[in-house]
Short mmCIF file of C-alpha atoms in Angstrom, two decimals:
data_model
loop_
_atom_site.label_atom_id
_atom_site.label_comp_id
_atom_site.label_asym_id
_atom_site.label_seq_id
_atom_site.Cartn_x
_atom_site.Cartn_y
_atom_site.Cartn_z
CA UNK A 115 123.53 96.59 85.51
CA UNK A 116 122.62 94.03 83.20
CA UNK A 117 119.06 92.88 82.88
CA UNK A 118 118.08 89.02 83.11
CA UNK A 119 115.55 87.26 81.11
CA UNK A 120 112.55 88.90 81.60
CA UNK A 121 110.42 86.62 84.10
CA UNK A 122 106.81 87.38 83.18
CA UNK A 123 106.16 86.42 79.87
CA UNK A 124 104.67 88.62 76.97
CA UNK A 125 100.89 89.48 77.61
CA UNK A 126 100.39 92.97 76.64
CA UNK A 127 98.31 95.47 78.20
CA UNK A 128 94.54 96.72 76.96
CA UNK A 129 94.99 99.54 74.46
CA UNK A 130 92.08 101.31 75.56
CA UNK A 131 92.79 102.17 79.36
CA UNK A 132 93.34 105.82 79.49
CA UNK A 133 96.55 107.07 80.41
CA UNK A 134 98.03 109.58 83.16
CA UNK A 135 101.56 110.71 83.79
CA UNK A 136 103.19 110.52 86.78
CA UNK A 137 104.24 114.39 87.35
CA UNK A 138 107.12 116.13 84.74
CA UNK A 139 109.65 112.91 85.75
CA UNK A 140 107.68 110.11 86.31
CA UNK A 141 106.29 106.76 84.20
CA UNK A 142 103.07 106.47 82.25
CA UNK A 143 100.80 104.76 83.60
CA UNK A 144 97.10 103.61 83.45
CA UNK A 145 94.74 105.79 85.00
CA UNK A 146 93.55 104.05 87.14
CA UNK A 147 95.88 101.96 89.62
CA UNK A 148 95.13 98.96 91.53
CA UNK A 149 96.16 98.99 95.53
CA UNK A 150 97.00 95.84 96.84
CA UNK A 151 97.17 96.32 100.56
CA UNK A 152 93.99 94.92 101.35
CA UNK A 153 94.68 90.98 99.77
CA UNK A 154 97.37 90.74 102.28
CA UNK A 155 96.41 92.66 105.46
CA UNK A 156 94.61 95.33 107.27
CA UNK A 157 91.15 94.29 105.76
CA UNK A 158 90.37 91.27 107.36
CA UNK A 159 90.88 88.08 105.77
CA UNK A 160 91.48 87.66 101.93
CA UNK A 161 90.81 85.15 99.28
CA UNK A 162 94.01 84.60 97.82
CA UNK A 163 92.67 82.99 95.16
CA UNK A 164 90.04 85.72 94.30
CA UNK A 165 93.08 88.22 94.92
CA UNK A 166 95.15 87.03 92.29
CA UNK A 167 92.47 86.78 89.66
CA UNK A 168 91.45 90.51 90.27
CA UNK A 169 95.13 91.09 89.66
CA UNK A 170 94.81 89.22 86.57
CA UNK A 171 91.14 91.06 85.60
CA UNK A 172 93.26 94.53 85.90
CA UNK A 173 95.90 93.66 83.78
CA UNK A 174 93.77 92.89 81.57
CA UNK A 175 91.41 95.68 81.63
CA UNK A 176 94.63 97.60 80.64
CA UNK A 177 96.29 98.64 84.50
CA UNK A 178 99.70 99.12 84.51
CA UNK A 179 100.21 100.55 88.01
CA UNK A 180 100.41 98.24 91.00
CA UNK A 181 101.15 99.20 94.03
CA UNK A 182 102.31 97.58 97.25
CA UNK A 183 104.39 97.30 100.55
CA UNK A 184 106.77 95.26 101.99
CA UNK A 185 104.96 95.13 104.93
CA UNK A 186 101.71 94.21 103.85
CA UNK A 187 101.27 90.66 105.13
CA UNK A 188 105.07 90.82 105.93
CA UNK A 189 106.30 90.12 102.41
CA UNK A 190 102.92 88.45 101.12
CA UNK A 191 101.58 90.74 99.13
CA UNK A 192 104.99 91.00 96.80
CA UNK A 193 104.89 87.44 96.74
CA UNK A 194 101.14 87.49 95.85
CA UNK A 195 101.88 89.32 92.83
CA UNK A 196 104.92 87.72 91.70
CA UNK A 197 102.28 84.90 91.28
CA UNK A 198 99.79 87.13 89.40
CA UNK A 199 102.58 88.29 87.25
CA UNK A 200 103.61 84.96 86.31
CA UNK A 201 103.33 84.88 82.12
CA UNK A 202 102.75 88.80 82.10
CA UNK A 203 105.41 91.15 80.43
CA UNK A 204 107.66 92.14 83.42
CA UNK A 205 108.02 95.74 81.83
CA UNK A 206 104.27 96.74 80.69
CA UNK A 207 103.29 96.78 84.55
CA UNK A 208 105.13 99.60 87.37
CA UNK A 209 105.62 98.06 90.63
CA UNK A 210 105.54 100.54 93.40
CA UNK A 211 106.60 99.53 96.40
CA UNK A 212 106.94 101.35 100.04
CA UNK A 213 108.97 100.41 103.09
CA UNK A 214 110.35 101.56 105.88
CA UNK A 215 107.35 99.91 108.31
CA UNK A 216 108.82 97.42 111.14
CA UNK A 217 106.78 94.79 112.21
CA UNK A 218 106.75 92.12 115.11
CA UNK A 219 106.54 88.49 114.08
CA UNK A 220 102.56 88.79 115.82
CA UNK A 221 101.82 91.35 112.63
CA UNK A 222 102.54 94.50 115.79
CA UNK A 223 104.13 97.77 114.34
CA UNK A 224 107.21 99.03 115.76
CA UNK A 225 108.27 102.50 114.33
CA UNK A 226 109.59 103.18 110.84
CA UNK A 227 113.57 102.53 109.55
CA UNK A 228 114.27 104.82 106.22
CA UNK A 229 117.93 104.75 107.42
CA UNK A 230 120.21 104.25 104.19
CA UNK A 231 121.34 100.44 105.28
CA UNK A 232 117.67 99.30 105.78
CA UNK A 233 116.45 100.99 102.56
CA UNK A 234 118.97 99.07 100.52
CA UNK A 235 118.34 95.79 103.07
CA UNK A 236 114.65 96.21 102.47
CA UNK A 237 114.88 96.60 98.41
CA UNK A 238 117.47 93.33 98.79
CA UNK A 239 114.24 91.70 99.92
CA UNK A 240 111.40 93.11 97.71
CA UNK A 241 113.36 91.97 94.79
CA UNK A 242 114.02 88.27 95.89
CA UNK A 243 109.88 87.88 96.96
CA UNK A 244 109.02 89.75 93.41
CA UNK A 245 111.61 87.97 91.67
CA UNK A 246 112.05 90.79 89.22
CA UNK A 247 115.64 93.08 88.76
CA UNK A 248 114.24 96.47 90.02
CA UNK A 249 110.99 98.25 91.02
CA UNK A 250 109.59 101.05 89.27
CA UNK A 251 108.62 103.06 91.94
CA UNK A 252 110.40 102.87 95.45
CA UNK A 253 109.43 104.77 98.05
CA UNK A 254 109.49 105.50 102.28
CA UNK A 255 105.90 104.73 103.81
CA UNK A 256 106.38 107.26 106.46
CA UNK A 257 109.24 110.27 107.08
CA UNK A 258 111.56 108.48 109.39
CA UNK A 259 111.90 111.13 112.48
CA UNK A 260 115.47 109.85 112.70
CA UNK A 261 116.35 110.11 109.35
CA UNK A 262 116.87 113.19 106.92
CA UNK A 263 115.42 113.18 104.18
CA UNK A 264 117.65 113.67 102.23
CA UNK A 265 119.65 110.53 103.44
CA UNK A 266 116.96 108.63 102.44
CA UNK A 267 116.62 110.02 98.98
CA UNK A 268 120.34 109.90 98.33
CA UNK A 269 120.03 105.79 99.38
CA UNK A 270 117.28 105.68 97.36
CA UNK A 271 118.77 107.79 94.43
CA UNK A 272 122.24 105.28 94.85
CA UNK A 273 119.55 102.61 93.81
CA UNK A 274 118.59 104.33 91.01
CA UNK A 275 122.13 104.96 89.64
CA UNK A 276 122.16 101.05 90.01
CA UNK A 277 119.30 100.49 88.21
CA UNK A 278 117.94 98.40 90.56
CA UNK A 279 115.14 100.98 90.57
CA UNK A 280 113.36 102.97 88.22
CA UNK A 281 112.50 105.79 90.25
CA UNK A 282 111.56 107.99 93.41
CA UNK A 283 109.37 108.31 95.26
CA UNK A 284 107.54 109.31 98.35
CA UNK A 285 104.55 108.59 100.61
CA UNK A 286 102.38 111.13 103.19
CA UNK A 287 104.99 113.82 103.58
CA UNK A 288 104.05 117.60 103.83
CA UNK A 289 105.21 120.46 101.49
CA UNK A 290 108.52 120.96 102.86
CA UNK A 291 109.72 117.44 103.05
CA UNK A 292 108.84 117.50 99.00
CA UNK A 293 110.82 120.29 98.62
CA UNK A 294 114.12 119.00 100.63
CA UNK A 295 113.39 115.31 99.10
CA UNK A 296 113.19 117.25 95.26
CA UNK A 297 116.55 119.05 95.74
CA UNK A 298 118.54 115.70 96.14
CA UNK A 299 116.81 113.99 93.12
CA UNK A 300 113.80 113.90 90.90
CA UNK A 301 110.74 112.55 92.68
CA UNK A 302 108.09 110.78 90.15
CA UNK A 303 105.41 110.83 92.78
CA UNK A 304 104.04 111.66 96.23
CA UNK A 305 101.34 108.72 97.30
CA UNK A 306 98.34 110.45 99.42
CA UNK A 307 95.52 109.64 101.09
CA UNK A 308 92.93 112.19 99.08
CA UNK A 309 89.12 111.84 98.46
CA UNK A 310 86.28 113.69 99.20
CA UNK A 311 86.46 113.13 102.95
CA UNK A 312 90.40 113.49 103.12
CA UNK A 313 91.00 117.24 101.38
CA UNK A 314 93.84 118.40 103.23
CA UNK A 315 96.27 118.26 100.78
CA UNK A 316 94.98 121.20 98.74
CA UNK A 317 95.77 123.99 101.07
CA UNK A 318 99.84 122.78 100.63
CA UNK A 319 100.80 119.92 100.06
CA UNK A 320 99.08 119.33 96.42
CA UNK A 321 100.18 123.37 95.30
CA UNK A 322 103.55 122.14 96.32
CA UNK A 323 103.84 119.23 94.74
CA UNK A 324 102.70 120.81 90.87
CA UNK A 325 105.53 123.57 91.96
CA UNK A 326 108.04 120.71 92.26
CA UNK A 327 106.57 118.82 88.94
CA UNK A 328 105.89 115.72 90.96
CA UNK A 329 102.64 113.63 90.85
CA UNK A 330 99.84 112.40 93.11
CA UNK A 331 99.16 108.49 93.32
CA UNK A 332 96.19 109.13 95.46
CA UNK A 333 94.83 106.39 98.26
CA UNK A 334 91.93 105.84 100.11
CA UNK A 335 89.74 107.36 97.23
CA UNK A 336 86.94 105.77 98.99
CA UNK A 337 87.87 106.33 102.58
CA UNK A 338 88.75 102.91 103.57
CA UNK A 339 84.98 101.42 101.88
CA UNK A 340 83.06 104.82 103.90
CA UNK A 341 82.25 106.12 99.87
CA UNK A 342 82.25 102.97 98.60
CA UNK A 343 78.31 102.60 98.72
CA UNK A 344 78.33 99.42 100.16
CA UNK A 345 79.09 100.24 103.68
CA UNK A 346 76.78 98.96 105.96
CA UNK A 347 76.09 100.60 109.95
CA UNK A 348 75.80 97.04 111.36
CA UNK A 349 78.89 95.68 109.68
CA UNK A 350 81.21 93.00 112.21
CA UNK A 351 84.68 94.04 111.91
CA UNK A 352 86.93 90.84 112.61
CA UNK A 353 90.02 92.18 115.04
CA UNK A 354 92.22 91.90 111.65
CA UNK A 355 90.80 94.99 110.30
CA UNK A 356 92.19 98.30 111.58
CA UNK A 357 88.81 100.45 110.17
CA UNK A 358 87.80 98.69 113.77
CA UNK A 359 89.87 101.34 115.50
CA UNK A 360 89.95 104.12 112.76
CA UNK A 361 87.70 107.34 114.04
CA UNK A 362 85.34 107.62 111.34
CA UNK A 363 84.10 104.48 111.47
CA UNK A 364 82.79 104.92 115.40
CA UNK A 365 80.06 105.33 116.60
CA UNK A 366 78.53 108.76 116.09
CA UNK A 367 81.12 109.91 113.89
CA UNK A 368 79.96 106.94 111.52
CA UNK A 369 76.28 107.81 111.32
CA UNK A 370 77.04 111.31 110.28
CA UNK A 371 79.45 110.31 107.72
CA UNK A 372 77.14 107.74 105.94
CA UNK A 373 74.83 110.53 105.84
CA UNK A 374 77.24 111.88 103.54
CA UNK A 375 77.27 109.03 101.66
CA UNK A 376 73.33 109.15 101.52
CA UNK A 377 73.50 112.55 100.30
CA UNK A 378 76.05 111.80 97.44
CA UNK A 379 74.01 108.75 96.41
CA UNK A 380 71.41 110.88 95.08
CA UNK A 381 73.60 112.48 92.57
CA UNK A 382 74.91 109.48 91.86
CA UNK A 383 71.51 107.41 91.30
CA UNK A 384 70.71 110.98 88.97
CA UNK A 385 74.03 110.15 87.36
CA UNK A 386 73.31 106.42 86.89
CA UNK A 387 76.13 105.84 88.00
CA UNK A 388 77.08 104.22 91.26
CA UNK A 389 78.82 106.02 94.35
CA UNK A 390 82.21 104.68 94.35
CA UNK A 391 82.20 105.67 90.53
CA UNK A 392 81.35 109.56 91.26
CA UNK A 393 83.69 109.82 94.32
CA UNK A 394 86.62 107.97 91.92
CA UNK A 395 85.51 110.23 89.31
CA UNK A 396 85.79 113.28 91.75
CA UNK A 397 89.49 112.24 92.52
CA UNK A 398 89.90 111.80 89.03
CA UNK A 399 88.56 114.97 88.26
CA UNK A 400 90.87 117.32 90.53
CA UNK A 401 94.01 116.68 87.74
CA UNK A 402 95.58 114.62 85.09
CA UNK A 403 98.63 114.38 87.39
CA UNK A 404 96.66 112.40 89.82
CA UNK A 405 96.16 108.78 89.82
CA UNK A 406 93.68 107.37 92.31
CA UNK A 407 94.15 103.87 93.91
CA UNK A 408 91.36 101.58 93.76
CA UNK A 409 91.79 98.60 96.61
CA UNK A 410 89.64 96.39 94.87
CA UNK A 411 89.73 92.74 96.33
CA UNK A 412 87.68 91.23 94.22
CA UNK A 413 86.72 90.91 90.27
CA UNK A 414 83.07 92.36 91.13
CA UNK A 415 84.38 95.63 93.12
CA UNK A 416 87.13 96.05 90.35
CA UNK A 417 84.92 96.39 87.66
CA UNK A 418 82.55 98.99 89.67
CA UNK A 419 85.88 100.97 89.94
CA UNK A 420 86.97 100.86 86.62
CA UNK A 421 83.64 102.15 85.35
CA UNK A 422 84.30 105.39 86.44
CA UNK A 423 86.76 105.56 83.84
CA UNK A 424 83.03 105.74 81.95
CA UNK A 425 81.78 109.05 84.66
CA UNK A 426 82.59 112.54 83.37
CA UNK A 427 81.10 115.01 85.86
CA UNK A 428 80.48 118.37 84.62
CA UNK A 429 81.16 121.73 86.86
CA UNK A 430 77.51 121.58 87.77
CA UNK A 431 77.80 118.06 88.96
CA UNK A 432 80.97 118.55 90.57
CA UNK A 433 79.56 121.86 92.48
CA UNK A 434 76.58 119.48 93.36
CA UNK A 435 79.36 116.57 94.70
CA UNK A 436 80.96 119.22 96.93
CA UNK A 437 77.79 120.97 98.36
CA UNK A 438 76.76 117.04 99.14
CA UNK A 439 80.33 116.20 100.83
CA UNK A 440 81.83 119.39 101.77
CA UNK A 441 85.59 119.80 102.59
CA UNK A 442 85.85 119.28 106.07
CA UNK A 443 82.82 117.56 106.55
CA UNK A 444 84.54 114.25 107.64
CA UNK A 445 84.07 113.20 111.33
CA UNK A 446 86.87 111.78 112.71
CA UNK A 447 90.03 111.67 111.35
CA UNK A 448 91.78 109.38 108.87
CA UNK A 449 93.84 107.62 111.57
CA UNK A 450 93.61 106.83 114.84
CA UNK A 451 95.81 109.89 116.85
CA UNK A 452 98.75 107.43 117.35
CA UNK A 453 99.20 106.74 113.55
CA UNK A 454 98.03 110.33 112.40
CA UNK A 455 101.42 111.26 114.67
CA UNK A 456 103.34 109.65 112.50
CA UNK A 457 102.08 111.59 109.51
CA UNK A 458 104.46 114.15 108.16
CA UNK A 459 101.94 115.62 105.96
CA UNK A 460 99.27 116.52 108.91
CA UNK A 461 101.87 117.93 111.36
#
């Protein structure tokens, strides 16, 4: 495939952002990336214009690694950062991008579609709203109970062969989905929820995964905003924001878990250093083949996350970290039981 004139420009990234590889066949990227769910959808409303700038403030800061969804917004967040990318080198950022998600026109979710047509139909898409020849990183949101695997992967892997993408990968699948998905192609990366409240990955999943050579772009580092710091008891959800319905953000289950957050505040005032920074840093910490997420929506909350780029915690700190948030200590789970059904990696 021939490539077109690059759209983007020629800004260069920040020399100075550390650097992570993306398992033994993925890209190089900052380490550090920025999710960009939350500008779109999910979180309530969004300042578009604030969005874009903290788009801009990462690339500049040196991230590389932006990742998205087709159905955030339905198609607004890839359009969102076609416009942030506008004058930026095309090739010194990674676009990763899941689908598979179906939505009604009223934002409603109906079920999942990894079939091979409506992986190539929903790539067909991604590149017209991103304006760009290929994605880096392409991958299913969800296993699609219909689908094999392996069909997907082979789509996916027909792409690749195309070069209208760069390469694999996957998204909250369990140890022996990574192992089927691996033996039809190379997979870069497996995307995760994993922070200090969301651990189960490291019975399988994560052992797996280093087996296999792939990496860990990890989500939800802060639990939705719970480790953030900031989080706040008496805080209005609008109806927009699905941490209304999530479990650990009821009732009980949300006064015992900012307890948590109490009790790893103390380390981190000891630290000087603020919470989100120690629980990034704790993500951080667990390999240099995982990259957490930060969600930041805003220039202020971006620059708290990239300062734990600055937070080295030593095993006494880290042994501190885990005796304040233990594994397992969570209440609730991630998901409310309708969406943590659709989870291949929890079944």
């Amino acid at each position: 495939m021939t490539s077109p004139t690059r759209p983007y420009g020629t800004t260069h990234p920040h020399p100075t952002h550390p650097t992570r590889t993306l398992g033994t066949t993925g890209p190089t990227t900052s380490a550090l990336g920025l999710g960009c769910m939350g500008m779109s959808d999910l979180y309530g409303p969004a300042d578009e214009a604030e969005s874009i700038v903290t788009v801009h403030a990462a690339l500049d800061a040196g991230v590389t690694l932006l990742d998205t969804g087709d159905f955030y917004g339905m198609g607004h967040n890839e359009l969102l950062i076609h416009e942030a990318l506008r004058g930026r080198d095309r090739d010194s950022v990674q676009i990763s991008v899941k689908f598979g998600a179906q939505r009604g026109p009223d934002g409603s979710w109906l079920g999942y579609d990894a079939s091979p047509a409506a992986t190539k139909t929903a790539l067909a898409y991604t590149l017209r709203r991103l304006r760009t020849d290929h994605v880096d990183i392409y991958r299913p949101a969800r296993l699609d109970p219909r689908v094999p695997v392996e069909e997907t992967v082979g789509a996916i892997a027909e792409l690749v062969q195309a070069g209208y993408v760069r390469r694999i990968g996957l998204s909250e699948v369990g140890a022996e989905t990574l192992r089927r998905a691996a033996a039809v192609h190379p997979v870069s990366d497996l995307q995760i929820e994993y922070s200090l409240l969301s651990r189960s990955i490291e019975a399988e999943i994560l052992p797996a995964a280093r087996e296999l050579g792939i990496g860990v772009t990890a989500y939800g580092v802060l639990s939705r905003g719970l480790l953030s710091g900031h989080w706040k008891d008496t805080r209005d959800l609008p109806g927009t924001d699905f941490r209304g319905f999530s479990p650990r953000f009821q009732g009980e289950n949300l006064t015992h878990n900012l307890r948590l957050v109490n009790a790893l505040r103390e380390i981190a005032d000891a630290k000087g250093a603020s919470v989100a920074q120690v629980a990034i840093a704790w993500v951080a910490s667990r390999g240099q083949d995982i990259v957490p997420l930060v969600g930041a929506r805003r220039r202020d909350r971006l620059a708290e996350a990239l300062g734990s780029l600055d937070v080295t915690l030593d095993a006494a700190e880290l042994a501190a970290v885990e005796a304040a948030v233990p594994a397992g200590s969570a209440a609730g789970d991630r998901y409310a039981a309708a969406q943590m059904a659709d989870l291949d990696s929890e079944q």
